[in-house]
mmCIF file with all atom_site columns, C-alpha atoms in Angstrom:
data_model
loop_
_atom_site.group_PDB
_atom_site.id
_atom_site.type_symbol
_atom_site.label_atom_id
_atom_site.label_alt_id
_atom_site.label_comp_id
_atom_site.label_asym_id
_atom_site.label_entity_id
_atom_site.label_seq_id
_atom_site.pdbx_PDB_ins_code
_atom_site.Cartn_x
_atom_site.Cartn_y
_atom_site.Cartn_z
_atom_site.occupancy
_atom_site.B_iso_or_equiv
_atom_site.pdbx_formal_charge
_atom_site.auth_seq_id
_atom_site.auth_comp_id
_atom_site.auth_asym_id
_atom_site.auth_atom_id
_atom_site.pdbx_PDB_model_num
ATOM 1   C CA . UNK A 1 1   ? -73.374 -10.766 -87.890 1.00 40.00 ? 27  UNK A CA 1
ATOM 2   C CA . UNK A 1 2   ? -74.950 -11.451 -84.515 1.00 42.00 ? 28  UNK A CA 1
ATOM 3   C CA . UNK A 1 3   ? -73.599 -14.995 -84.663 1.00 44.00 ? 29  UNK A CA 1
ATOM 4   C CA . UNK A 1 4   ? -69.961 -14.007 -84.889 1.00 43.00 ? 30  UNK A CA 1
ATOM 5   C CA . UNK A 1 5   ? -69.537 -12.629 -81.367 1.00 46.00 ? 31  UNK A CA 1
ATOM 6   C CA . UNK A 1 6   ? -71.112 -15.735 -79.833 1.00 51.00 ? 32  UNK A CA 1
ATOM 7   C CA . UNK A 1 7   ? -68.807 -17.980 -81.888 1.00 57.00 ? 33  UNK A CA 1
ATOM 8   C CA . UNK A 1 8   ? -65.882 -15.954 -80.661 1.00 74.00 ? 34  UNK A CA 1
ATOM 9   C CA . UNK A 1 9   ? -67.060 -16.306 -77.053 1.00 73.00 ? 35  UNK A CA 1
ATOM 10  C CA . UNK A 1 10  ? -67.421 -20.043 -77.593 1.00 78.00 ? 36  UNK A CA 1
ATOM 11  C CA . UNK A 1 11  ? -63.903 -20.231 -78.972 1.00 79.00 ? 37  UNK A CA 1
ATOM 12  C CA . UNK A 1 12  ? -62.538 -18.326 -76.011 1.00 76.00 ? 38  UNK A CA 1
ATOM 13  C CA . UNK A 1 13  ? -64.455 -20.542 -73.607 1.00 75.00 ? 39  UNK A CA 1
ATOM 14  C CA . UNK A 1 14  ? -63.187 -23.679 -75.298 1.00 78.00 ? 40  UNK A CA 1
ATOM 15  C CA . UNK A 1 15  ? -59.572 -22.408 -75.253 1.00 74.00 ? 41  UNK A CA 1
ATOM 16  C CA . UNK A 1 16  ? -59.819 -21.576 -71.573 1.00 73.00 ? 42  UNK A CA 1
ATOM 17  C CA . UNK A 1 17  ? -61.306 -25.003 -70.867 1.00 72.00 ? 43  UNK A CA 1
ATOM 18  C CA . UNK A 1 18  ? -58.376 -26.595 -72.716 1.00 70.00 ? 44  UNK A CA 1
ATOM 19  C CA . UNK A 1 19  ? -55.926 -24.437 -70.757 1.00 67.00 ? 45  UNK A CA 1
ATOM 20  C CA . UNK A 1 20  ? -57.637 -25.345 -67.508 1.00 66.00 ? 46  UNK A CA 1
ATOM 21  C CA . UNK A 1 21  ? -57.368 -29.014 -68.461 1.00 62.00 ? 47  UNK A CA 1
ATOM 22  C CA . UNK A 1 22  ? -53.602 -28.556 -68.769 1.00 59.00 ? 48  UNK A CA 1
ATOM 23  C CA . UNK A 1 23  ? -53.385 -27.288 -65.215 1.00 57.00 ? 49  UNK A CA 1
ATOM 24  C CA . UNK A 1 24  ? -53.649 -30.712 -63.634 1.00 51.00 ? 50  UNK A CA 1
ATOM 25  C CA . UNK A 1 25  ? -53.959 -30.016 -59.952 1.00 49.00 ? 51  UNK A CA 1
ATOM 26  C CA . UNK A 1 26  ? -53.350 -26.771 -58.130 1.00 50.00 ? 52  UNK A CA 1
ATOM 27  C CA . UNK A 1 27  ? -51.975 -27.866 -54.818 1.00 46.00 ? 53  UNK A CA 1
ATOM 28  C CA . UNK A 1 28  ? -49.519 -26.762 -52.137 1.00 49.00 ? 54  UNK A CA 1
ATOM 29  C CA . UNK A 1 29  ? -46.622 -28.108 -54.173 1.00 56.00 ? 55  UNK A CA 1
ATOM 30  C CA . UNK A 1 30  ? -45.474 -24.684 -55.360 1.00 61.00 ? 56  UNK A CA 1
ATOM 31  C CA . UNK A 1 31  ? -42.740 -26.013 -57.632 1.00 67.00 ? 57  UNK A CA 1
ATOM 32  C CA . UNK A 1 32  ? -45.292 -28.122 -59.514 1.00 69.00 ? 58  UNK A CA 1
ATOM 33  C CA . UNK A 1 33  ? -47.712 -25.192 -59.539 1.00 68.00 ? 59  UNK A CA 1
ATOM 34  C CA . UNK A 1 34  ? -45.042 -22.903 -60.987 1.00 68.00 ? 60  UNK A CA 1
ATOM 35  C CA . UNK A 1 35  ? -44.281 -25.445 -63.736 1.00 71.00 ? 61  UNK A CA 1
ATOM 36  C CA . UNK A 1 36  ? -47.968 -25.703 -64.568 1.00 69.00 ? 62  UNK A CA 1
ATOM 37  C CA . UNK A 1 37  ? -48.316 -21.923 -64.723 1.00 68.00 ? 63  UNK A CA 1
ATOM 38  C CA . UNK A 1 38  ? -45.319 -21.710 -67.067 1.00 68.00 ? 64  UNK A CA 1
ATOM 39  C CA . UNK A 1 39  ? -46.906 -24.344 -69.307 1.00 69.00 ? 65  UNK A CA 1
ATOM 40  C CA . UNK A 1 40  ? -50.189 -22.424 -69.410 1.00 65.00 ? 66  UNK A CA 1
ATOM 41  C CA . UNK A 1 41  ? -48.365 -19.141 -70.030 1.00 62.00 ? 67  UNK A CA 1
ATOM 42  C CA . UNK A 1 42  ? -46.355 -20.625 -72.904 1.00 65.00 ? 68  UNK A CA 1
ATOM 43  C CA . UNK A 1 43  ? -49.323 -22.323 -74.581 1.00 63.00 ? 69  UNK A CA 1
ATOM 44  C CA . UNK A 1 44  ? -51.989 -19.672 -74.324 1.00 55.00 ? 70  UNK A CA 1
ATOM 45  C CA . UNK A 1 45  ? -52.747 -17.137 -77.027 1.00 61.00 ? 71  UNK A CA 1
ATOM 46  C CA . UNK A 1 46  ? -54.981 -14.887 -74.917 1.00 60.00 ? 72  UNK A CA 1
ATOM 47  C CA . UNK A 1 47  ? -52.760 -11.863 -74.205 1.00 64.00 ? 73  UNK A CA 1
ATOM 48  C CA . UNK A 1 48  ? -54.784 -10.813 -71.130 1.00 70.00 ? 74  UNK A CA 1
ATOM 49  C CA . UNK A 1 49  ? -54.484 -14.220 -69.507 1.00 73.00 ? 75  UNK A CA 1
ATOM 50  C CA . UNK A 1 50  ? -50.757 -14.434 -70.275 1.00 71.00 ? 76  UNK A CA 1
ATOM 51  C CA . UNK A 1 51  ? -50.075 -11.074 -68.672 1.00 78.00 ? 77  UNK A CA 1
ATOM 52  C CA . UNK A 1 52  ? -52.139 -12.032 -65.606 1.00 81.00 ? 78  UNK A CA 1
ATOM 53  C CA . UNK A 1 53  ? -50.256 -15.311 -65.240 1.00 80.00 ? 79  UNK A CA 1
ATOM 54  C CA . UNK A 1 54  ? -46.894 -13.614 -65.700 1.00 82.00 ? 80  UNK A CA 1
ATOM 55  C CA . UNK A 1 55  ? -47.815 -10.902 -63.196 1.00 85.00 ? 81  UNK A CA 1
ATOM 56  C CA . UNK A 1 56  ? -48.883 -13.578 -60.705 1.00 88.00 ? 82  UNK A CA 1
ATOM 57  C CA . UNK A 1 57  ? -45.695 -15.584 -61.261 1.00 88.00 ? 83  UNK A CA 1
ATOM 58  C CA . UNK A 1 58  ? -43.505 -12.483 -60.987 1.00 91.00 ? 84  UNK A CA 1
ATOM 59  C CA . UNK A 1 59  ? -45.181 -11.505 -57.712 1.00 93.00 ? 85  UNK A CA 1
ATOM 60  C CA . UNK A 1 60  ? -44.824 -15.065 -56.452 1.00 92.00 ? 86  UNK A CA 1
ATOM 61  C CA . UNK A 1 61  ? -41.123 -15.081 -57.389 1.00 92.00 ? 87  UNK A CA 1
ATOM 62  C CA . UNK A 1 62  ? -40.593 -11.764 -55.595 1.00 95.00 ? 88  UNK A CA 1
ATOM 63  C CA . UNK A 1 63  ? -42.457 -13.086 -52.557 1.00 95.00 ? 89  UNK A CA 1
ATOM 64  C CA . UNK A 1 64  ? -40.313 -16.223 -52.454 1.00 94.00 ? 90  UNK A CA 1
ATOM 65  C CA . UNK A 1 65  ? -37.172 -14.103 -52.791 1.00 96.00 ? 91  UNK A CA 1
ATOM 66  C CA . UNK A 1 66  ? -38.312 -11.911 -49.886 1.00 97.00 ? 92  UNK A CA 1
ATOM 67  C CA . UNK A 1 67  ? -38.961 -15.024 -47.796 1.00 97.00 ? 93  UNK A CA 1
ATOM 68  C CA . UNK A 1 68  ? -35.526 -16.429 -48.633 1.00 96.00 ? 94  UNK A CA 1
ATOM 69  C CA . UNK A 1 69  ? -33.889 -13.086 -47.829 1.00 97.00 ? 95  UNK A CA 1
ATOM 70  C CA . UNK A 1 70  ? -35.746 -12.901 -44.511 1.00 97.00 ? 96  UNK A CA 1
ATOM 71  C CA . UNK A 1 71  ? -34.715 -16.469 -43.639 1.00 96.00 ? 97  UNK A CA 1
ATOM 72  C CA . UNK A 1 72  ? -31.093 -15.667 -44.519 1.00 97.00 ? 98  UNK A CA 1
ATOM 73  C CA . UNK A 1 73  ? -31.236 -12.494 -42.418 1.00 97.00 ? 99  UNK A CA 1
ATOM 74  C CA . UNK A 1 74  ? -32.579 -14.480 -39.450 1.00 97.00 ? 100 UNK A CA 1
ATOM 75  C CA . UNK A 1 75  ? -29.821 -17.085 -39.846 1.00 96.00 ? 101 UNK A CA 1
ATOM 76  C CA . UNK A 1 76  ? -27.230 -14.310 -39.950 1.00 96.00 ? 102 UNK A CA 1
ATOM 77  C CA . UNK A 1 77  ? -28.708 -12.680 -36.850 1.00 97.00 ? 103 UNK A CA 1
ATOM 78  C CA . UNK A 1 78  ? -28.640 -16.019 -35.012 1.00 97.00 ? 104 UNK A CA 1
ATOM 79  C CA . UNK A 1 79  ? -25.012 -16.603 -36.012 1.00 96.00 ? 105 UNK A CA 1
ATOM 80  C CA . UNK A 1 80  ? -24.114 -13.082 -34.887 1.00 96.00 ? 106 UNK A CA 1
ATOM 81  C CA . UNK A 1 81  ? -25.962 -13.596 -31.608 1.00 96.00 ? 107 UNK A CA 1
ATOM 82  C CA . UNK A 1 82  ? -24.114 -16.875 -30.973 1.00 96.00 ? 108 UNK A CA 1
ATOM 83  C CA . UNK A 1 83  ? -20.814 -15.228 -31.855 1.00 96.00 ? 109 UNK A CA 1
ATOM 84  C CA . UNK A 1 84  ? -21.482 -12.362 -29.430 1.00 97.00 ? 110 UNK A CA 1
ATOM 85  C CA . UNK A 1 85  ? -22.459 -14.857 -26.735 1.00 97.00 ? 111 UNK A CA 1
ATOM 86  C CA . UNK A 1 86  ? -19.238 -16.817 -27.316 1.00 96.00 ? 112 UNK A CA 1
ATOM 87  C CA . UNK A 1 87  ? -17.214 -13.604 -27.154 1.00 96.00 ? 113 UNK A CA 1
ATOM 88  C CA . UNK A 1 88  ? -18.860 -12.647 -23.856 1.00 97.00 ? 114 UNK A CA 1
ATOM 89  C CA . UNK A 1 89  ? -18.121 -16.105 -22.418 1.00 96.00 ? 115 UNK A CA 1
ATOM 90  C CA . UNK A 1 90  ? -14.520 -15.800 -23.597 1.00 96.00 ? 116 UNK A CA 1
ATOM 91  C CA . UNK A 1 91  ? -14.257 -12.353 -21.999 1.00 96.00 ? 117 UNK A CA 1
ATOM 92  C CA . UNK A 1 92  ? -15.648 -13.636 -18.691 1.00 96.00 ? 118 UNK A CA 1
ATOM 93  C CA . UNK A 1 93  ? -13.274 -16.620 -18.731 1.00 96.00 ? 119 UNK A CA 1
ATOM 94  C CA . UNK A 1 94  ? -10.358 -14.324 -19.549 1.00 96.00 ? 120 UNK A CA 1
ATOM 95  C CA . UNK A 1 95  ? -11.256 -12.028 -16.652 1.00 96.00 ? 121 UNK A CA 1
ATOM 96  C CA . UNK A 1 96  ? -11.373 -15.027 -14.293 1.00 95.00 ? 122 UNK A CA 1
ATOM 97  C CA . UNK A 1 97  ? -8.020  -16.313 -15.587 1.00 96.00 ? 123 UNK A CA 1
ATOM 98  C CA . UNK A 1 98  ? -6.433  -12.870 -15.222 1.00 96.00 ? 124 UNK A CA 1
ATOM 99  C CA . UNK A 1 99  ? -7.773  -12.600 -11.664 1.00 96.00 ? 125 UNK A CA 1
ATOM 100 C CA . UNK A 1 100 ? -6.331  -16.038 -10.813 1.00 96.00 ? 126 UNK A CA 1
ATOM 101 C CA . UNK A 1 101 ? -3.010  -15.064 -12.413 1.00 96.00 ? 127 UNK A CA 1
ATOM 102 C CA . UNK A 1 102 ? -2.888  -11.872 -10.309 1.00 97.00 ? 128 UNK A CA 1
ATOM 103 C CA . UNK A 1 103 ? -3.589  -13.868 -7.150  1.00 97.00 ? 129 UNK A CA 1
ATOM 104 C CA . UNK A 1 104 ? -0.783  -16.290 -8.033  1.00 97.00 ? 130 UNK A CA 1
ATOM 105 C CA . UNK A 1 105 ? 1.584   -13.385 -8.640  1.00 97.00 ? 131 UNK A CA 1
ATOM 106 C CA . UNK A 1 106 ? 0.585   -11.829 -5.308  1.00 96.00 ? 132 UNK A CA 1
ATOM 107 C CA . UNK A 1 107 ? 1.211   -15.131 -3.436  1.00 97.00 ? 133 UNK A CA 1
ATOM 108 C CA . UNK A 1 108 ? 4.577   -15.564 -5.107  1.00 97.00 ? 134 UNK A CA 1
ATOM 109 C CA . UNK A 1 109 ? 5.436   -11.958 -4.381  1.00 96.00 ? 135 UNK A CA 1
ATOM 110 C CA . UNK A 1 110 ? 4.706   -12.550 -0.687  1.00 96.00 ? 136 UNK A CA 1
ATOM 111 C CA . UNK A 1 111 ? 6.801   -15.729 -0.729  1.00 96.00 ? 137 UNK A CA 1
ATOM 112 C CA . UNK A 1 112 ? 9.623   -13.846 -2.434  1.00 96.00 ? 138 UNK A CA 1
ATOM 113 C CA . UNK A 1 113 ? 9.385   -11.065 0.145   1.00 96.00 ? 139 UNK A CA 1
ATOM 114 C CA . UNK A 1 114 ? 9.583   -13.619 2.982   1.00 96.00 ? 140 UNK A CA 1
ATOM 115 C CA . UNK A 1 115 ? 12.606  -15.241 1.364   1.00 95.00 ? 141 UNK A CA 1
ATOM 116 C CA . UNK A 1 116 ? 14.217  -11.835 0.835   1.00 95.00 ? 142 UNK A CA 1
ATOM 117 C CA . UNK A 1 117 ? 13.615  -10.943 4.502   1.00 93.00 ? 143 UNK A CA 1
ATOM 118 C CA . UNK A 1 118 ? 15.189  -14.238 5.629   1.00 91.00 ? 144 UNK A CA 1
ATOM 119 C CA . UNK A 1 119 ? 18.203  -13.692 3.383   1.00 90.00 ? 145 UNK A CA 1
ATOM 120 C CA . UNK A 1 120 ? 18.631  -10.136 4.668   1.00 91.00 ? 146 UNK A CA 1
ATOM 121 C CA . UNK A 1 121 ? 18.395  -11.315 8.284   1.00 87.00 ? 147 UNK A CA 1
ATOM 122 C CA . UNK A 1 122 ? 20.920  -14.065 7.588   1.00 84.00 ? 148 UNK A CA 1
ATOM 123 C CA . UNK A 1 123 ? 23.231  -11.577 5.852   1.00 86.00 ? 149 UNK A CA 1
ATOM 124 C CA . UNK A 1 124 ? 22.926  -9.242  8.851   1.00 84.00 ? 150 UNK A CA 1
ATOM 125 C CA . UNK A 1 125 ? 23.756  -12.105 11.230  1.00 81.00 ? 151 UNK A CA 1
ATOM 126 C CA . UNK A 1 126 ? 26.721  -13.148 9.056   1.00 79.00 ? 152 UNK A CA 1
ATOM 127 C CA . UNK A 1 127 ? 28.102  -9.621  9.117   1.00 78.00 ? 153 UNK A CA 1
ATOM 128 C CA . UNK A 1 128 ? 27.543  -9.357  12.849  1.00 80.00 ? 154 UNK A CA 1
ATOM 129 C CA . UNK A 1 129 ? 28.521  -12.824 14.105  1.00 74.00 ? 155 UNK A CA 1
ATOM 130 C CA . UNK A 1 130 ? 30.324  -14.623 11.283  1.00 73.00 ? 156 UNK A CA 1
ATOM 131 C CA . UNK A 1 131 ? 29.183  -17.559 9.172   1.00 67.00 ? 157 UNK A CA 1
ATOM 132 C CA . UNK A 1 132 ? 29.335  -20.378 11.736  1.00 70.00 ? 158 UNK A CA 1
ATOM 133 C CA . UNK A 1 133 ? 27.699  -18.391 14.540  1.00 69.00 ? 159 UNK A CA 1
ATOM 134 C CA . UNK A 1 134 ? 25.009  -17.003 12.232  1.00 60.00 ? 160 UNK A CA 1
ATOM 135 C CA . UNK A 1 135 ? 24.015  -20.479 11.066  1.00 66.00 ? 161 UNK A CA 1
ATOM 136 C CA . UNK A 1 136 ? 23.848  -21.947 14.590  1.00 67.00 ? 162 UNK A CA 1
ATOM 137 C CA . UNK A 1 137 ? 22.014  -18.850 15.839  1.00 61.00 ? 163 UNK A CA 1
ATOM 138 C CA . UNK A 1 138 ? 19.561  -19.266 12.951  1.00 59.00 ? 164 UNK A CA 1
ATOM 139 C CA . UNK A 1 139 ? 18.971  -22.944 13.880  1.00 63.00 ? 165 UNK A CA 1
ATOM 140 C CA . UNK A 1 140 ? 18.240  -22.059 17.502  1.00 58.00 ? 166 UNK A CA 1
ATOM 141 C CA . UNK A 1 141 ? 15.870  -19.260 16.492  1.00 62.00 ? 167 UNK A CA 1
ATOM 142 C CA . UNK A 1 142 ? 14.135  -21.564 13.976  1.00 63.00 ? 168 UNK A CA 1
ATOM 143 C CA . UNK A 1 143 ? 13.669  -24.323 16.594  1.00 57.00 ? 169 UNK A CA 1
ATOM 144 C CA . UNK A 1 144 ? 12.249  -21.827 19.077  1.00 57.00 ? 170 UNK A CA 1
ATOM 145 C CA . UNK A 1 145 ? 9.825   -20.497 16.461  1.00 62.00 ? 171 UNK A CA 1
ATOM 146 C CA . UNK A 1 146 ? 8.653   -24.017 15.635  1.00 61.00 ? 172 UNK A CA 1
ATOM 147 C CA . UNK A 1 147 ? 8.062   -24.739 19.312  1.00 59.00 ? 173 UNK A CA 1
ATOM 148 C CA . UNK A 1 148 ? 5.866   -21.666 19.706  1.00 56.00 ? 174 UNK A CA 1
ATOM 149 C CA . UNK A 1 149 ? 3.820   -22.337 16.610  1.00 54.00 ? 175 UNK A CA 1
ATOM 150 C CA . UNK A 1 150 ? 2.985   -25.878 17.718  1.00 51.00 ? 176 UNK A CA 1
ATOM 151 C CA . UNK A 1 151 ? 4.819   -27.717 14.924  1.00 51.00 ? 177 UNK A CA 1
#
């Protein structure tokens, strides 16, 4: 009976050698490695080895999933960061455009006020002197103003 355990150990050793021969090359090509591990797992009859291989492959799958999730999270964060940066640039540009629009409104308001003042002065002169006198009086005053300003 002493021979039986050694025959069993020899059988196990020979099966493992055959299984190892099926695993061609373990390299950094993880897809190939995963295929080789699946082949070993499907062809082996040693329950302990199968469970170890499956546990390893499950952990590897979970690890790859975590890496993919982390990469996706980083891509999302980068997209969000770019979006926030674009929004800030848009806000700054909008503020500048609003400021320019306000300045334009202010200039036009001043021009309108000057025109309104001229019209009121002309209306006052028309009421006081009549249309023909008001226009000639306006021309004289305008010529005198141009002479003083150096135009």
